[in-house]
Amino acid sequence: MTLRDGRIPPSAGTEHLLEYALVGDKVLPEVLVGIEDSVITHVTTELVCTESGTGPDGRSDPVERVAGLTLPALANCHSHAFHRALRGRTQTDRGTFWTWREQMYAVAARLTPDSYYELARQTYAEMVATGIGAVGEFHYLHHQPDGTPYDDPNAMGRALLAAADDAGIRIRLLDTCYLAAGIGAAPEGAQVRFSDGDATRWADRVAAFDDDRVGVAIHSVRAVPRKALGVVAEVAAGRPLHVHLSEQVAENEACVAAYGLTPTQLLAEEGVLGPDTTLVHATHLTATDISLIGDARAHVCFCPTTERDLADGIGPSRALHDTGARLTLGSDSHAVIDLFEEMRGVEMHERLHTQQRGHWSAAELLAAATTTGHASLGFADAGRIAVGQHADLRVLGLESWRLRGTSATPESVVFAATGADVVGELR
Amino acid sequence: MTLRDGRIPPSAGTEHLLEYALVGDKVLPEVLVGIEDSVITHVTTELVCTESGTGPDGRSDPVERVAGLTLPALANCHSHAFHRALRGRTQTDRGTFWTWREQMYAVAARLTPDSYYELARQTYAEMVATGIGAVGEFHYLHHQPDGTPYDDPNAMGRALLAAADDAGIRIRLLDTCYLAAGIGAAPEGAQVRFSDGDATRWADRVAAFDDDRVGVAIHSVRAVPRKALGVVAEVAAGRPLHVHLSEQVAENEACVAAYGLTPTQLLAEEGVLGPDTTLVHATHLTATDISLIGDARAHVCFCPTTERDLADGIGPSRALHDTGARLTLGSDSHAVIDLFEEMRGVEMHERLHTQQRGHWSAAELLAAATTTGHASLGFADAGRIAVGQHADLRVLGLESWRLRGTSATPESVVFAATGADVVGELR
């Protein structure tokens, strides 16, 4: 069998012979994949190589050989695209999540639909280049700086959809309900851009969006009053519903003071927890909270590089998994955009916390970044190299300084690769 | 002034106009640097640009323009070169530092001077490519597998020196005294390769080495009996002396049980602490330990990517600094070789531990990775862009996905760059 070498991916509609590929939870050598019209048409993992000049299984069609280790493109389940502008710029002086938020609001106050588009397009292009094929954009920057809607009240959201199209990434636009500065407090400063006034007007704007890529989000129990939580859950109606949950101890304290319930308990009582729900961060939880989330079979989205950057703390990822919750990952503030760092970050933070190794296997972390991540964004057709799946694959070069000399295994991908090792894509 | 663009560094003996450079603790634009015979001959930071065709200050010599941000090459103060073979391979199953050590010993048992050279040469080449100019190699793999010395009893150490020469990195070979499996226990298994039998024979072998790149090390208070500690300190005689300290709680417990002293107290009593001493890890310390280390003005070497990989825990980096200790960094087990990750890891681990940001400034972390690091290796002539310093500089490209759109500041270097952003070198 004579094959051509080359890292540049061939055009669609052809067969690709992958040097190594992640199939299920294993890395296999010599995997033949067919792609047509952006769908994987066949996957052959036990090839019979025949005489020179013919293809696998004796066919004479030439196939494109792809050197390296091919993965399904990853799912980045929590993004605030415009935070990318803050990279490196918030790393001075002491402070907390709350002082960092002031700097983030200063950027939020300045954006227009045009500059929002431009910033998001570059952020999404960075994601595509570093291995990501789908993004959950947690979008709350809805209105003009004084709170007046744009002529098209969804102008900012449409800017994000256009940015994703132009960068070549699938998007789930999580249109976020954001109504309050805190429990019982009106929006202030940059927050007036975020608020639709009440849940009904938020729902009306979402209904007018009319794009099947739109999902919904509750910013947090700080920013959405109790009576509005159920409205959002009802509008979701089976679409992905994402919520920031217990990222900071102060949120928990305010919630308990106002309602006598933890944020998780409040969401449970208001019907927000379920298998289509993704709880972002889930850092400071009680044992009861963990059981409620697990029993609901909800997704949780950990964002380790942001959670360490913002000094949030270390969430109970494994305990959540063990009670039934399903782990996904996000780069959130984009201080770093590298889902490989997020994968190993989950395990590394557990190691720092417990002084034990081996909480998460590499295969489990890869599942979080691929199939489970896509599921939490409502893309059940992506995240695996399997027949019928959406074809969006990324190729890791095995000759980089980081991967050279390692074996082609899930462990090397999760614990040694970075986004800089992505050398090609197949669609 | 007409200048040529180009990322490929020019040859030595010329002037370089650096687009941006780290000078002192600031990043400055348009820095003119002259290099001759591997020494920096002049540094001009306030250039007067004159008419087209002439150089800065009116001279007509062309200068080589270097796009990007130029740094002094970094110092990697703690390396076990052969651990690079384990990358990705130890990330299965549960366990601790101690179970990981079994896997590491299996590699140690197989090495010969030739394979040790080859592995180290590749490891050091990865360091050079990712921004590192000097390495402290903590070397204890002295003898044949059955403990018999090689014909040249320093054959293994010389293999490391040759590897460093061939990779183009400066080395401080920290010849390590390793005599026991634990307090009062004879070496066993792979450890018989490490032991010289007693401190006198270790000292005799070091004396026979006769190479001014040789420093010394005490493996740990586990592996060196109390009465031998002072012997090593005496042999050091002002050369760099490195020691693994309190990486694991079990070490502390064994030391207190045997001597009624913490490892730090024991080192202090035996005269090991001083300004030429570097304490590696320093993870599990008492307040008294911290004061003893600070009062001695000793160096500490943190290795955050290894310390999280091995589930060691989070050491008190800032408290040590605040009492007078001087921070340096190392990649240790080489699960990751990226000093940029180590720099930010120190701060990120403090954030995870305290839920506060801003313990270490970017400038302080850069100092740890440059001047202080070189000082702890006995290379006082390196680590700064300044007249008379050893000329070994690295250039960060500012157009990578990670650095694009950030400002040219110490904060961007420390919190956004990776080893993959190193695009050139100047020597």
PDB file of C-alpha atoms in Angstrom, chain B residues 174-175 202-203 206 214-218 228-243 271-272 276-277:
ATOM      1  CA  LEU B 174      24.757  19.175  41.460  1.00  0.00           C
ATOM      2  CA  ASP B 175      26.558  16.004  42.433  1.00  0.00           C
ATOM      3  CA  TRP B 202      31.133  10.598  47.999  1.00  0.00           C
ATOM      4  CA  ALA B 203      33.528  13.497  48.708  1.00  0.00           C
ATOM      5  CA  VAL B 206      33.460  14.620  43.750  1.00  0.00           C
ATOM      6  CA  VAL B 214      30.287  20.749  39.564  1.00  0.00           C
ATOM      7  CA  GLY B 215      28.233  21.852  42.569  1.00  0.00           C
ATOM      8  CA  VAL B 216      26.910  19.585  45.295  1.00  0.00           C
ATOM      9  CA  ALA B 217      23.631  18.355  46.721  1.00  0.00           C
ATOM     10  CA  ILE B 218      22.166  16.491  49.652  1.00  0.00           C
ATOM     11  CA  ALA B 228      27.043  13.192  56.774  1.00  0.00           C
ATOM     12  CA  LEU B 229      25.126  16.467  56.317  1.00  0.00           C
ATOM     13  CA  GLY B 230      27.977  18.601  57.598  1.00  0.00           C
ATOM     14  CA  VAL B 231      30.486  16.757  55.401  1.00  0.00           C
ATOM     15  CA  VAL B 232      28.563  17.790  52.279  1.00  0.00           C
ATOM     16  CA  ALA B 233      28.260  21.369  53.504  1.00  0.00           C
ATOM     17  CA  GLU B 234      32.023  21.435  54.047  1.00  0.00           C
ATOM     18  CA  VAL B 235      32.774  20.048  50.587  1.00  0.00           C
ATOM     19  CA  ALA B 236      30.458  22.679  49.103  1.00  0.00           C
ATOM     20  CA  ALA B 237      32.821  25.409  50.347  1.00  0.00           C
ATOM     21  CA  GLY B 238      30.858  28.226  48.732  1.00  0.00           C
ATOM     22  CA  ARG B 239      29.733  26.284  45.677  1.00  0.00           C
ATOM     23  CA  PRO B 240      25.978  25.895  45.133  1.00  0.00           C
ATOM     24  CA  LEU B 241      24.510  23.341  47.565  1.00  0.00           C
ATOM     25  CA  HIS B 242      21.007  22.066  46.792  1.00  0.00           C
ATOM     26  CA  VAL B 243      18.719  19.917  48.983  1.00  0.00           C
ATOM     27  CA  GLY B 271      25.255  24.040  59.192  1.00  0.00           C
ATOM     28  CA  VAL B 272      23.604  23.372  55.849  1.00  0.00           C
ATOM     29  CA  ASP B 276      24.634  29.419  48.823  1.00  0.00           C
ATOM     30  CA  THR B 277      22.014  26.819  49.738  1.00  0.00           C
TER      31      THR B 277
END
